[in-house]
Structure formats: C-alpha cells, structure tokens
Amino acid sequence: MGFSGTVMDDYTWDLSMQWHLADFLTFDCCYLQKPEYTQAAEGFKDDGYFTVNGTKYYSLFDPEVVAYYSSSPNVKSKSQFRSLEYTFGGPLNIVPNTDFIIGVQDAEYLYENTYDKQSEIGNVGGSSGNSDGTGREYTAYFYESKTGLMDGAAEIDVAVRYDDYSDFGTNTSYTVKGIWEVMDGLTLRASTGTGFRAPGLGDLVANTSFSADSHVDYVKCNAKGIAREDCPSEQVNTYISANPNLGPEESESTNVGVVYSAGNHSVAVDFFNTEIDGIITSVTVQDYIDAAILGPSYVAQLESQGAYCTRVGTQADAPLNECFRGPINGNETSVSGTDIKYSGLFETGVGDFDVNFSAVVMDESESEAFFNGPVVNFVGLTSIPEFRYTVDVGHTLQAVPNLYMSLQYEYIDEIADTTDANYKATSMVDDFDQVNLRAVYTVPGMENLSVSVAVRNLTKEDPPLTANGNYNRLLHTDMGMQIFVGFTLEL
C-alpha cells in the first residue's frame, strides 16, 4: 500500500507500506527412520527374516520392509516482513542538471521453523533440521542522484546507503556510475562501488541440525594404499551449528564496458571485477580432509573455527565417526571476467528474426581452498566453468501472425571432476548443452490475452556424470524435458 504526491510543482514524495506473511508446510520423502531400520536389520541378522503386519519378509529391501523403516519428515515454516519507506525527490538546484532522491526505510523480519519431533530427537537419518526462530530489525537511509554532463552526452549517478541492524551493527555502502556517448553509436560505461550482505538469521541463531555429508576420505585411502583417483565417496554424520559471532561480508566491485550500436544490431562488452572480504561460507567435511592432507597446521586453522572430525579409531585408516561444522567469515575472494552480449534484428523475405547472444568468460574466481588454506583459482574446477553462453532466435510466423516462437541453445563448458592435492584438475566432466523452445500465442480479438508454452531440454539431454556417477547440481539438472504452460492477461 502506498501514497504519493507532488509539492512545489517539481518535487515528489512517496510513502509505501509492505506487510508480507508466508506460512507453508514442506514434506520430504524416503528418509531413513533409524530405530526402525536398526530393528529390521537385527531381525534379519538373528532370524533371517523380519515380520511386518504378521507377514515374514526375507529381504531388507522388500517394499514392505522399506516402508516400515522409511520416514517422511516435515517442517512448518512461517515468516513475516514489515516495511515502511518514505522517499522525497526532485531537482537538486545547487548542482546543475541534477535530480536526487532521499529516503528512509524501517523494516522488521521474523521467521520460525518447526520440524517434526522425529527429526528433532535425531531419529531421522540422512539429514534433519531442528526447530528455530528469531527476528531482525533494521533502518536504512539512502540517497541517489543523477547528473547530466556535456550537453546530455554523459551522465554520472551516485548512490549512498547507510544500514543500521539490530543484531550486528551498521554499514555504509556506495555506488558511482558513469556513461559517455563518445560518438553516434559508441558508448562507454563504468561503475565502482561497495556492497554489503548481512548473515542469514539461521546462520546466527539456528539450533544444531544433522546432515549426512558426502566426502572423499583421502587420508584413509592414503593409509590403506588406495590411489587418489580410486578413493570412493562416503558419508559421515555431521552436526551443523549456528555462529552468533558471524559478521557481514563486504565487497568492492568495478565494471568497465563499451556498447556499440549500428542499425538493428548492438554489441556490449563488459569487464567486471569483484572482491569480497569476510565472505560468509562454511567449512565442509571435504575441507577438513583436504587440510589433513596438507598438514597439521591447516587442520589447526579449521579447528580454530569450530570445525573438526573424529574417527572411529585412532588409526588414520579408520573411517570418520562424526563431524562438526558451521558458518564462518572467510578471508578475501576475488572474481573477474567478461560479459559479452549481442542483440540484432534480421529482416528477410519470410519475416523478421530477432537474435540474442549472451556469454560469460571467467578469468578468475580466486579464494582460499578453505579457511587460511592455499589460494586457488577455481575457474575450470568443480563448479565454475570457464565459458558458458546462450543463443536464442525468435520469429513470428507469417502464416500465423499471432504466434511468436523462439528457439534457444544453452552451452556450459567442461569442468574438473577430480583434482590432485594441489587443486589441479586430473579428470574432467564433459561439457553440456541443451535446446529450449518457447511459443507465445496472442488470442485474436483479445490482444490483452496471450497463452505461452515453454519446453526446456527439448532433446532430453542427460547431465554429464562424474566418475562416481553423480552430477553437478549447481550447473546441471536431471529433470529431462520440462513443459510449462501459462497465460498472461493484461487488465
């Protein structure tokens, strides 16, 4: 809800209020109910069978037995966001050709997660959360201005924001942007600024939760004489705790680009660099293993952050028993690369074709492998491809002028599957591509109503697999072909 108005002819004000409530229930499937599984396993061990509802079953994996020790955990989540914002703006007369806006926002966020009792007491295997809830308030003051220069050929934008949070303090961030039309069709642009991200409330106060974390135990494999490339993936009981001392992460970013337009065609190239200090991250079980390979001093760094693992026995060839970890503030991370975009319209005898191309070429994604560990450029490694792009071609059929169709091609470069102890790739996961189709039909006589159909992964491509038979969920999907149908009605 909002109110707005004009004062002194040239100045505008706006008062807006927002109140958002969310209440939803999430059900999971096919988790392990540990007491029932133990009961069934002991029955097979002692008697060679297990009885469910009066019937004897002779396999631990019989559907009736599996149903007996399966769990369907659930979580009830509630959240509430309330905000009151006031802005005032208009010409800044003390600076020629400048418009400004100032504002203040006061907001409150509350959340609550309630897990089922079986998860809370630790009876659910695989992973299980724990009930928690808290809130946060903040007040923000902000200023933005836009100044025209060189008879409109150039422009400078300035933005400053001050945030005051109830749970961890204050922060001031800024952004400065500039654009200059050097000549007809050629524009230069640049920006620099700072950023700020508060830690999530769950990271600060959530109760300890449980997860079965996957890892490759190179320490155990080394002790057993198993080659690194043959070391299998395993899981270990892991307990994840909040970190009430977690601070915000702060960033500095720079972007420099050029845009060239000629007729129906436009090309934009932007070079970007971002440095993040105090990045909010987490020590993983794999981090702990990798640190142990590099030496005791690296393990000590992780243990100083509350992350550690224990083994079943005292020997290095024993499996991990349990691990403990949580969110931390890491050190500096830097990311740089190039964005390339093209858009154009091709006029032909069978109609117009609009073509769009977008690519990202990564140069650097450099950070510590783990807290105070070796600095690694992760481009081309397990989650950051060096190159990815999309191309889409759209066309309105002359025979059916109300039907617009577009075909899109997506490509993701190969990434590392495995690395050596120095984080150099030793094997690769194949590159991935897929084709998407979209059609939009405007209903004749009802130009405000359109029906759309989208098909993702038209050719049903499977994700490229790792040596362990898994796939990278951050980059690829195993959903196969997906079909979406919708409509848009403009009132």
Short mmCIF file of C-alpha atoms in Angstrom, two decimals:
data_model
loop_
_atom_site.label_atom_id
_atom_site.label_comp_id
_atom_site.label_asym_id
_atom_site.label_seq_id
_atom_site.Cartn_x
_atom_site.Cartn_y
_atom_site.Cartn_z
CA MET A 1 0.00 0.00 0.00
CA GLY A 2 1.34 3.43 -0.85
CA PHE A 3 0.64 7.13 -1.10
CA SER A 4 2.37 9.66 -3.34
CA GLY A 5 2.10 13.31 -4.18
CA THR A 6 3.75 16.44 -5.55
CA VAL A 7 4.90 19.56 -3.71
CA MET A 8 6.25 22.84 -5.09
CA ASP A 9 5.47 21.57 -8.60
CA ASP A 10 8.85 19.86 -9.14
CA TYR A 11 9.22 17.64 -6.08
CA THR A 12 7.56 14.29 -5.41
CA TRP A 13 7.10 12.25 -2.27
CA ASP A 14 6.14 8.63 -1.75
CA LEU A 15 5.09 6.73 1.36
CA SER A 16 4.80 2.95 1.00
CA MET A 17 3.96 0.20 3.45
CA GLN A 18 4.53 -3.50 2.95
CA TRP A 19 3.43 -6.45 5.06
CA HIS A 20 4.23 -9.91 3.77
CA LEU A 21 3.21 -13.13 5.51
CA ALA A 22 4.26 -16.62 4.42
CA ASP A 23 3.11 -19.86 6.01
CA PHE A 24 3.93 -23.15 4.33
CA LEU A 25 4.46 -26.83 5.07
CA THR A 26 7.21 -28.89 3.42
CA PHE A 27 7.08 -32.70 3.24
CA ASP A 28 10.11 -34.81 2.36
CA CYS A 29 10.14 -38.43 1.30
CA CYS A 30 12.09 -41.59 1.71
CA TYR A 31 14.41 -40.74 4.60
CA LEU A 32 15.70 -43.42 6.95
CA GLN A 33 13.93 -43.90 10.30
CA LYS A 34 16.93 -45.09 12.29
CA PRO A 35 15.29 -47.02 15.19
CA GLU A 36 13.02 -48.97 12.84
CA TYR A 37 15.91 -49.68 10.46
CA THR A 38 18.01 -50.99 13.34
CA GLN A 39 15.12 -53.19 14.46
CA ALA A 40 14.69 -54.63 10.97
CA ALA A 41 18.42 -55.19 10.45
CA GLU A 42 18.75 -57.01 13.77
CA GLY A 43 15.74 -59.18 12.87
CA PHE A 44 17.41 -60.35 9.65
CA LYS A 45 20.69 -60.88 11.47
CA ASP A 46 19.16 -63.01 14.24
CA ASP A 47 16.31 -64.81 12.46
CA GLY A 48 16.93 -64.38 8.74
CA TYR A 49 13.62 -62.59 8.28
CA PHE A 50 11.59 -59.66 9.59
CA THR A 51 7.87 -59.56 10.31
CA VAL A 52 5.66 -56.64 9.20
CA ASN A 53 1.93 -56.79 10.00
CA GLY A 54 2.12 -60.54 10.63
CA THR A 55 3.91 -61.36 7.35
CA LYS A 56 7.51 -62.60 7.22
CA TYR A 57 9.86 -60.96 4.72
CA TYR A 58 13.27 -62.31 3.81
CA SER A 59 14.90 -59.22 2.29
CA LEU A 60 15.80 -55.96 3.99
CA PHE A 61 14.88 -54.24 0.74
CA ASP A 62 11.42 -55.73 0.27
CA PRO A 63 8.99 -52.82 -0.37
CA GLU A 64 7.01 -53.59 2.79
CA VAL A 65 10.16 -53.64 4.91
CA VAL A 66 11.49 -50.46 3.29
CA ALA A 67 8.16 -48.75 4.02
CA TYR A 68 8.49 -49.84 7.66
CA TYR A 69 11.82 -48.06 8.20
CA SER A 70 11.20 -45.10 5.87
CA SER A 71 10.45 -41.64 7.21
CA SER A 72 8.66 -38.63 5.71
CA PRO A 73 9.92 -35.66 7.75
CA ASN A 74 8.21 -32.30 7.52
CA VAL A 75 8.82 -28.71 8.53
CA LYS A 76 6.34 -25.91 9.10
CA SER A 77 7.78 -22.52 8.21
CA LYS A 78 6.46 -19.07 8.98
CA SER A 79 7.92 -15.71 8.02
CA GLN A 80 6.81 -12.12 8.30
CA PHE A 81 8.27 -8.99 6.70
CA ARG A 82 7.03 -5.50 7.51
CA SER A 83 8.43 -2.34 5.95
CA LEU A 84 7.67 1.38 5.98
CA GLU A 85 9.52 3.51 3.41
CA TYR A 86 9.43 7.23 2.66
CA THR A 87 11.16 8.94 -0.27
CA PHE A 88 11.41 12.54 -1.43
CA GLY A 89 12.99 13.73 -4.66
CA GLY A 90 13.28 16.29 -7.39
CA PRO A 91 15.83 18.70 -8.91
CA LEU A 92 18.93 19.45 -6.85
CA ASN A 93 19.22 23.14 -7.63
CA ILE A 94 22.66 23.63 -6.10
CA VAL A 95 24.11 21.27 -8.75
CA PRO A 96 23.14 21.96 -12.40
CA ASN A 97 21.32 19.22 -14.36
CA THR A 98 20.93 17.05 -11.27
CA ASP A 99 17.95 15.17 -9.89
CA PHE A 100 18.02 13.48 -6.50
CA ILE A 101 16.03 11.23 -4.22
CA ILE A 102 16.46 10.68 -0.49
CA GLY A 103 14.69 8.15 1.64
CA VAL A 104 14.41 6.17 4.82
CA GLN A 105 13.22 2.60 5.34
CA ASP A 106 12.30 0.92 8.61
CA ALA A 107 11.77 -2.85 8.44
CA GLU A 108 11.31 -5.94 10.57
CA TYR A 109 11.76 -9.59 9.60
CA LEU A 110 10.60 -12.57 11.67
CA TYR A 111 10.82 -16.28 10.93
CA GLU A 112 10.09 -19.61 12.60
CA ASN A 113 10.80 -23.19 11.51
CA THR A 114 9.15 -26.09 13.33
CA TYR A 115 10.43 -29.58 12.47
CA ASP A 116 8.65 -32.83 13.21
CA LYS A 117 9.55 -34.46 16.52
CA GLN A 118 11.30 -37.46 14.97
CA SER A 119 13.75 -35.14 13.20
CA GLU A 120 14.30 -33.07 16.33
CA ILE A 121 15.27 -36.04 18.50
CA GLY A 122 17.62 -37.42 15.82
CA ASN A 123 15.66 -40.46 14.68
CA VAL A 124 15.73 -39.44 11.00
CA GLY A 125 18.83 -40.43 9.06
CA GLY A 126 20.34 -38.71 6.04
CA SER A 127 19.71 -35.17 7.25
CA SER A 128 17.36 -33.50 9.64
CA GLY A 129 16.81 -29.98 10.86
CA ASN A 130 15.91 -28.56 14.21
CA SER A 131 13.25 -26.04 15.16
CA ASP A 132 14.32 -22.42 15.49
CA GLY A 133 13.08 -18.88 15.08
CA THR A 134 14.14 -15.29 15.61
CA GLY A 135 13.81 -11.80 14.17
CA ARG A 136 15.73 -8.79 12.94
CA GLU A 137 15.05 -5.07 12.59
CA TYR A 138 16.90 -2.54 10.51
CA THR A 139 16.73 1.10 9.49
CA ALA A 140 18.22 2.34 6.24
CA TYR A 141 18.89 5.87 4.99
CA PHE A 142 19.70 6.32 1.31
CA TYR A 143 20.50 9.00 -1.26
CA GLU A 144 20.67 8.80 -5.06
CA SER A 145 21.41 11.45 -7.67
CA LYS A 146 21.73 11.65 -11.44
CA THR A 147 23.73 14.43 -13.12
CA GLY A 148 23.79 15.18 -16.85
CA LEU A 149 27.07 16.38 -18.37
CA MET A 150 28.41 17.53 -21.75
CA ASP A 151 25.03 18.66 -23.07
CA GLY A 152 23.48 15.28 -22.33
CA ALA A 153 26.27 13.17 -23.85
CA ALA A 154 27.36 11.93 -20.42
CA GLU A 155 25.81 11.14 -17.07
CA ILE A 156 27.01 10.37 -13.55
CA ASP A 157 24.92 8.52 -10.96
CA VAL A 158 25.79 8.47 -7.26
CA ALA A 159 24.13 6.33 -4.58
CA VAL A 160 24.88 6.06 -0.85
CA ARG A 161 23.14 3.82 1.69
CA TYR A 162 23.51 3.55 5.46
CA ASP A 163 22.09 0.47 7.24
CA ASP A 164 21.63 0.03 10.98
CA TYR A 165 20.83 -3.57 12.02
CA SER A 166 19.53 -4.59 15.41
CA ASP A 167 21.69 -7.71 15.66
CA PHE A 168 25.19 -6.80 14.50
CA GLY A 169 25.75 -3.11 13.74
CA THR A 170 25.92 -0.62 10.90
CA ASN A 171 27.29 -0.36 7.38
CA THR A 172 27.69 2.33 4.73
CA SER A 173 27.92 1.43 1.04
CA TYR A 174 28.08 3.47 -2.15
CA THR A 175 27.95 3.19 -5.94
CA VAL A 176 29.21 5.59 -8.61
CA LYS A 177 28.24 5.02 -12.25
CA GLY A 178 29.22 6.91 -15.38
CA ILE A 179 28.15 6.73 -19.02
CA TRP A 180 29.53 8.67 -22.01
CA GLU A 181 28.32 8.62 -25.60
CA VAL A 182 31.67 9.15 -27.33
CA MET A 183 30.12 9.29 -30.78
CA ASP A 184 26.94 8.22 -32.50
CA GLY A 185 26.53 4.50 -31.76
CA LEU A 186 29.52 4.19 -29.41
CA THR A 187 29.05 4.43 -25.64
CA LEU A 188 31.47 3.88 -22.78
CA ARG A 189 30.28 3.00 -19.30
CA ALA A 190 31.89 2.28 -15.95
CA SER A 191 30.91 1.80 -12.33
CA THR A 192 32.54 1.25 -8.98
CA GLY A 193 31.10 0.71 -5.55
CA THR A 194 30.90 -1.22 -2.35
CA GLY A 195 28.42 -3.84 -1.23
CA PHE A 196 27.24 -5.42 1.97
CA ARG A 197 25.45 -8.67 2.84
CA ALA A 198 24.14 -9.44 6.29
CA PRO A 199 24.37 -13.02 7.54
CA GLY A 200 21.17 -15.01 7.44
CA LEU A 201 19.25 -15.31 10.68
CA GLY A 202 19.52 -19.09 10.53
CA ASP A 203 23.31 -18.84 10.36
CA LEU A 204 23.28 -16.71 13.52
CA VAL A 205 20.82 -18.47 15.82
CA ALA A 206 19.52 -21.75 14.34
CA ASN A 207 19.61 -24.82 16.55
CA THR A 208 22.05 -27.57 15.66
CA SER A 209 20.92 -29.68 12.71
CA PHE A 210 22.09 -33.01 11.33
CA SER A 211 23.32 -33.98 7.86
CA ALA A 212 25.00 -36.97 6.25
CA ASP A 213 27.77 -35.09 4.43
CA SER A 214 29.44 -36.67 1.42
CA HIS A 215 33.22 -36.60 1.18
CA VAL A 216 36.19 -38.46 -0.28
CA ASP A 217 38.45 -39.58 2.57
CA TYR A 218 41.91 -39.26 1.03
CA VAL A 219 43.52 -39.63 4.47
CA LYS A 220 42.05 -43.11 4.92
CA CYS A 221 42.83 -44.07 1.33
CA ASN A 222 46.46 -42.96 1.71
CA ALA A 223 46.77 -45.07 4.86
CA LYS A 224 45.34 -48.08 3.01
CA GLY A 225 47.45 -47.56 -0.11
CA ILE A 226 44.46 -46.69 -2.32
CA ALA A 227 45.24 -44.32 -5.19
CA ARG A 228 43.61 -40.89 -5.02
CA GLU A 229 41.62 -41.45 -8.21
CA ASP A 230 40.22 -44.73 -6.81
CA CYS A 231 39.21 -43.31 -3.43
CA PRO A 232 35.42 -43.74 -3.06
CA SER A 233 32.83 -41.22 -1.93
CA GLU A 234 31.47 -41.76 1.59
CA GLN A 235 29.07 -40.13 4.06
CA VAL A 236 29.54 -39.17 7.69
CA ASN A 237 27.20 -37.96 10.44
CA THR A 238 27.66 -34.18 10.56
CA TYR A 239 26.28 -31.67 13.05
CA ILE A 240 25.82 -28.10 11.82
CA SER A 241 25.70 -25.32 14.41
CA ALA A 242 24.96 -21.61 14.14
CA ASN A 243 27.60 -18.94 14.67
CA PRO A 244 26.35 -16.00 16.77
CA ASN A 245 29.62 -14.14 16.11
CA LEU A 246 29.18 -14.21 12.34
CA GLY A 247 29.70 -10.81 10.74
CA PRO A 248 28.59 -9.33 7.41
CA GLU A 249 30.54 -9.73 4.21
CA GLU A 250 31.66 -6.58 2.41
CA SER A 251 32.57 -6.19 -1.25
CA GLU A 252 34.13 -3.79 -3.73
CA SER A 253 33.25 -4.05 -7.41
CA THR A 254 34.37 -2.40 -10.63
CA ASN A 255 32.85 -2.66 -14.09
CA VAL A 256 34.10 -1.14 -17.36
CA GLY A 257 32.30 -1.65 -20.65
CA VAL A 258 31.63 -0.48 -24.17
CA VAL A 259 28.41 -0.61 -26.21
CA TYR A 260 28.35 -0.29 -29.99
CA SER A 261 25.09 0.02 -31.94
CA ALA A 262 24.57 0.15 -35.69
CA GLY A 263 21.13 -0.07 -37.23
CA ASN A 264 19.29 -3.08 -35.84
CA HIS A 265 22.37 -4.52 -34.15
CA SER A 266 24.03 -3.89 -30.79
CA VAL A 267 27.11 -5.37 -29.10
CA ALA A 268 28.10 -4.84 -25.46
CA VAL A 269 31.32 -5.98 -23.78
CA ASP A 270 31.79 -5.51 -20.04
CA PHE A 271 34.80 -6.36 -17.90
CA PHE A 272 33.97 -6.97 -14.23
CA ASN A 273 35.90 -7.48 -11.03
CA THR A 274 34.54 -8.05 -7.53
CA GLU A 275 36.44 -8.52 -4.29
CA ILE A 276 34.61 -9.85 -1.23
CA ASP A 277 36.06 -9.58 2.26
CA GLY A 278 34.76 -11.67 5.15
CA ILE A 279 32.77 -13.88 2.79
CA ILE A 280 30.09 -15.89 4.57
CA THR A 281 30.93 -19.52 3.94
CA SER A 282 31.13 -22.85 5.72
CA VAL A 283 33.86 -25.36 6.44
CA THR A 284 32.89 -28.64 4.77
CA VAL A 285 33.91 -32.17 5.67
CA GLN A 286 35.91 -32.26 2.44
CA ASP A 287 37.77 -29.12 3.56
CA TYR A 288 38.78 -30.92 6.74
CA ILE A 289 40.05 -33.93 4.76
CA ASP A 290 41.98 -31.72 2.33
CA ALA A 291 43.52 -29.78 5.20
CA ALA A 292 44.67 -33.02 6.83
CA ILE A 293 46.42 -34.00 3.59
CA LEU A 294 48.30 -30.68 3.52
CA GLY A 295 49.43 -30.84 7.14
CA PRO A 296 48.53 -30.36 10.84
CA SER A 297 48.86 -26.56 10.70
CA TYR A 298 45.98 -26.38 8.20
CA VAL A 299 43.84 -28.64 10.38
CA ALA A 300 44.52 -26.36 13.33
CA GLN A 301 43.21 -23.38 11.35
CA LEU A 302 39.88 -25.13 10.76
CA GLU A 303 39.62 -26.35 14.33
CA SER A 304 40.10 -22.75 15.48
CA GLN A 305 36.82 -22.03 13.68
CA GLY A 306 34.98 -24.83 15.49
CA ALA A 307 35.17 -27.34 12.62
CA TYR A 308 36.55 -30.81 13.34
CA CYS A 309 36.02 -34.53 12.74
CA THR A 310 36.65 -37.65 14.78
CA ARG A 311 37.48 -41.16 13.56
CA VAL A 312 36.08 -44.49 14.71
CA GLY A 313 39.54 -45.47 15.92
CA THR A 314 42.84 -43.75 16.47
CA GLN A 315 44.36 -45.03 13.22
CA ALA A 316 44.35 -42.98 10.01
CA ASP A 317 42.83 -45.89 8.07
CA ALA A 318 39.69 -45.84 10.24
CA PRO A 319 36.56 -44.19 8.80
CA LEU A 320 35.27 -40.88 10.08
CA ASN A 321 32.93 -41.19 13.04
CA GLU A 322 31.27 -37.75 13.10
CA CYS A 323 32.00 -34.16 12.11
CA PHE A 324 31.04 -30.71 13.37
CA ARG A 325 30.89 -27.54 11.32
CA GLY A 326 29.08 -24.23 10.88
CA PRO A 327 29.14 -20.92 9.02
CA ILE A 328 32.21 -18.68 9.31
CA ASN A 329 33.59 -15.46 7.87
CA GLY A 330 36.32 -16.39 5.41
CA ASN A 331 39.01 -14.15 4.04
CA GLU A 332 39.16 -12.37 0.69
CA THR A 333 37.63 -13.72 -2.53
CA SER A 334 38.04 -12.13 -5.97
CA VAL A 335 36.03 -12.76 -9.13
CA SER A 336 36.72 -11.31 -12.58
CA GLY A 337 35.65 -11.97 -16.14
CA THR A 338 33.95 -10.64 -19.24
CA ASP A 339 30.29 -10.38 -20.22
CA ILE A 340 29.53 -10.32 -23.95
CA LYS A 341 26.06 -9.59 -25.31
CA TYR A 342 24.67 -9.17 -28.80
CA SER A 343 21.15 -8.38 -29.97
CA GLY A 344 20.03 -7.90 -33.54
CA LEU A 345 17.12 -7.97 -35.93
CA PHE A 346 17.41 -9.62 -39.34
CA GLU A 347 14.78 -8.68 -41.90
CA THR A 348 14.08 -11.37 -44.51
CA GLY A 349 11.51 -12.19 -47.13
CA VAL A 350 9.85 -14.69 -44.78
CA GLY A 351 9.69 -12.30 -41.84
CA ASP A 352 11.93 -10.82 -39.19
CA PHE A 353 14.26 -12.83 -36.98
CA ASP A 354 15.50 -11.40 -33.69
CA VAL A 355 18.75 -12.91 -32.44
CA ASN A 356 20.24 -12.62 -28.96
CA PHE A 357 23.58 -13.92 -27.73
CA SER A 358 24.92 -13.80 -24.17
CA ALA A 359 28.23 -15.21 -22.94
CA VAL A 360 30.30 -15.14 -19.78
CA VAL A 361 34.05 -15.75 -19.93
CA MET A 362 35.51 -16.27 -16.47
CA ASP A 363 39.06 -15.14 -15.86
CA GLU A 364 39.37 -15.58 -12.11
CA SER A 365 37.45 -16.89 -9.14
CA GLU A 366 40.18 -16.88 -6.57
CA SER A 367 39.73 -17.76 -2.92
CA GLU A 368 41.21 -19.89 -0.19
CA ALA A 369 40.55 -23.59 -0.63
CA PHE A 370 39.41 -23.48 2.99
CA PHE A 371 39.89 -21.05 5.88
CA ASN A 372 43.53 -19.85 5.85
CA GLY A 373 44.32 -22.57 3.30
CA PRO A 374 46.10 -22.24 -0.07
CA VAL A 375 44.70 -19.67 -2.51
CA VAL A 376 43.19 -21.35 -5.58
CA ASN A 377 41.71 -20.07 -8.84
CA PHE A 378 38.57 -22.22 -9.12
CA VAL A 379 37.78 -21.35 -12.75
CA GLY A 380 37.56 -24.63 -14.64
CA LEU A 381 37.43 -26.66 -11.45
CA THR A 382 34.45 -28.42 -9.92
CA SER A 383 31.75 -25.73 -10.09
CA ILE A 384 32.87 -22.74 -12.19
CA PRO A 385 33.08 -23.29 -15.96
CA GLU A 386 35.47 -21.08 -17.87
CA PHE A 387 32.89 -20.35 -20.57
CA ARG A 388 29.13 -20.52 -20.99
CA TYR A 389 26.72 -18.93 -23.44
CA THR A 390 23.15 -18.87 -24.75
CA VAL A 391 21.83 -18.10 -28.24
CA ASP A 392 18.17 -17.61 -29.00
CA VAL A 393 16.40 -16.89 -32.27
CA GLY A 394 12.83 -15.58 -32.32
CA HIS A 395 10.42 -15.39 -35.25
CA THR A 396 6.78 -14.51 -35.89
CA LEU A 397 5.28 -16.91 -38.42
CA GLN A 398 3.78 -15.15 -41.44
CA ALA A 399 1.13 -17.86 -41.77
CA VAL A 400 0.15 -17.39 -38.11
CA PRO A 401 0.92 -13.74 -37.28
CA ASN A 402 -0.36 -14.10 -33.71
CA LEU A 403 2.20 -16.81 -32.94
CA TYR A 404 5.72 -15.90 -31.83
CA MET A 405 8.27 -18.70 -31.46
CA SER A 406 11.82 -18.72 -30.14
CA LEU A 407 14.49 -21.40 -30.08
CA GLN A 408 17.29 -21.20 -27.52
CA TYR A 409 20.59 -23.06 -27.29
CA GLU A 410 22.49 -23.25 -23.99
CA TYR A 411 26.13 -24.33 -23.61
CA ILE A 412 28.20 -24.92 -20.46
CA ASP A 413 31.92 -25.63 -20.73
CA GLU A 414 33.57 -28.68 -19.19
CA ILE A 415 34.67 -28.60 -15.55
CA ALA A 416 37.03 -30.66 -13.42
CA ASP A 417 35.78 -33.92 -11.96
CA THR A 418 38.74 -34.71 -9.72
CA THR A 419 41.80 -32.75 -8.59
CA ASP A 420 45.11 -33.59 -7.01
CA ALA A 421 46.18 -32.40 -3.56
CA ASN A 422 47.32 -29.10 -5.10
CA TYR A 423 43.90 -28.45 -6.68
CA LYS A 424 44.98 -29.18 -10.24
CA ALA A 425 42.44 -30.97 -12.44
CA THR A 426 43.17 -34.66 -13.00
CA SER A 427 39.96 -35.60 -14.84
CA MET A 428 37.12 -33.67 -16.44
CA VAL A 429 33.32 -33.71 -16.61
CA ASP A 430 32.06 -33.27 -20.18
CA ASP A 431 30.56 -30.04 -21.42
CA PHE A 432 26.78 -29.78 -21.56
CA ASP A 433 24.27 -28.28 -23.95
CA GLN A 434 20.51 -28.24 -24.36
CA VAL A 435 17.83 -26.75 -26.61
CA ASN A 436 14.77 -24.90 -25.33
CA LEU A 437 11.62 -23.92 -27.23
CA ARG A 438 9.07 -21.23 -26.39
CA ALA A 439 5.86 -20.20 -28.13
CA VAL A 440 3.52 -17.30 -27.31
CA TYR A 441 0.11 -17.04 -28.96
CA THR A 442 -1.94 -13.85 -28.73
CA VAL A 443 -5.64 -14.69 -28.85
CA PRO A 444 -7.34 -12.97 -31.83
CA GLY A 445 -9.83 -10.34 -30.74
CA MET A 446 -8.35 -10.42 -27.23
CA GLU A 447 -4.97 -8.73 -27.64
CA ASN A 448 -4.65 -8.49 -23.87
CA LEU A 449 -4.68 -12.30 -23.52
CA SER A 450 -1.76 -14.49 -24.53
CA VAL A 451 -1.05 -18.18 -23.98
CA SER A 452 2.52 -19.47 -23.69
CA VAL A 453 4.16 -22.89 -23.88
CA ALA A 454 7.81 -23.48 -22.99
CA VAL A 455 9.78 -26.69 -23.38
CA ARG A 456 13.15 -26.92 -21.65
CA ASN A 457 15.66 -29.54 -22.76
CA LEU A 458 13.74 -30.35 -25.91
CA THR A 459 16.08 -33.19 -26.87
CA LYS A 460 16.07 -34.75 -23.37
CA GLU A 461 19.79 -34.43 -22.75
CA ASP A 462 21.15 -36.16 -19.64
CA PRO A 463 23.57 -34.31 -17.36
CA PRO A 464 27.24 -35.25 -17.71
CA LEU A 465 28.25 -37.58 -14.92
CA THR A 466 31.26 -37.64 -12.65
CA ALA A 467 33.39 -40.73 -12.13
CA ASN A 468 31.22 -41.53 -9.09
CA GLY A 469 28.06 -41.50 -11.21
CA ASN A 470 26.77 -38.19 -9.81
CA TYR A 471 26.20 -34.82 -11.49
CA ASN A 472 26.86 -31.21 -10.51
CA ARG A 473 23.56 -29.85 -9.20
CA LEU A 474 24.87 -26.27 -9.30
CA LEU A 475 25.28 -26.40 -13.09
CA HIS A 476 23.25 -29.28 -14.49
CA THR A 477 19.86 -30.88 -13.97
CA ASP A 478 18.49 -34.38 -14.33
CA MET A 479 14.90 -33.19 -14.85
CA GLY A 480 14.91 -34.22 -18.51
CA MET A 481 12.40 -32.46 -20.73
CA GLN A 482 10.19 -29.99 -18.86
CA ILE A 483 7.00 -28.43 -20.24
CA PHE A 484 5.47 -25.23 -18.88
CA VAL A 485 2.09 -23.80 -19.89
CA GLY A 486 0.82 -20.39 -18.82
CA PHE A 487 -1.16 -17.35 -19.80
CA THR A 488 -0.96 -13.58 -19.39
CA LEU A 489 -3.99 -11.34 -19.04
CA GLU A 490 -3.46 -7.59 -19.04
CA LEU A 491 -6.28 -5.73 -17.32
#
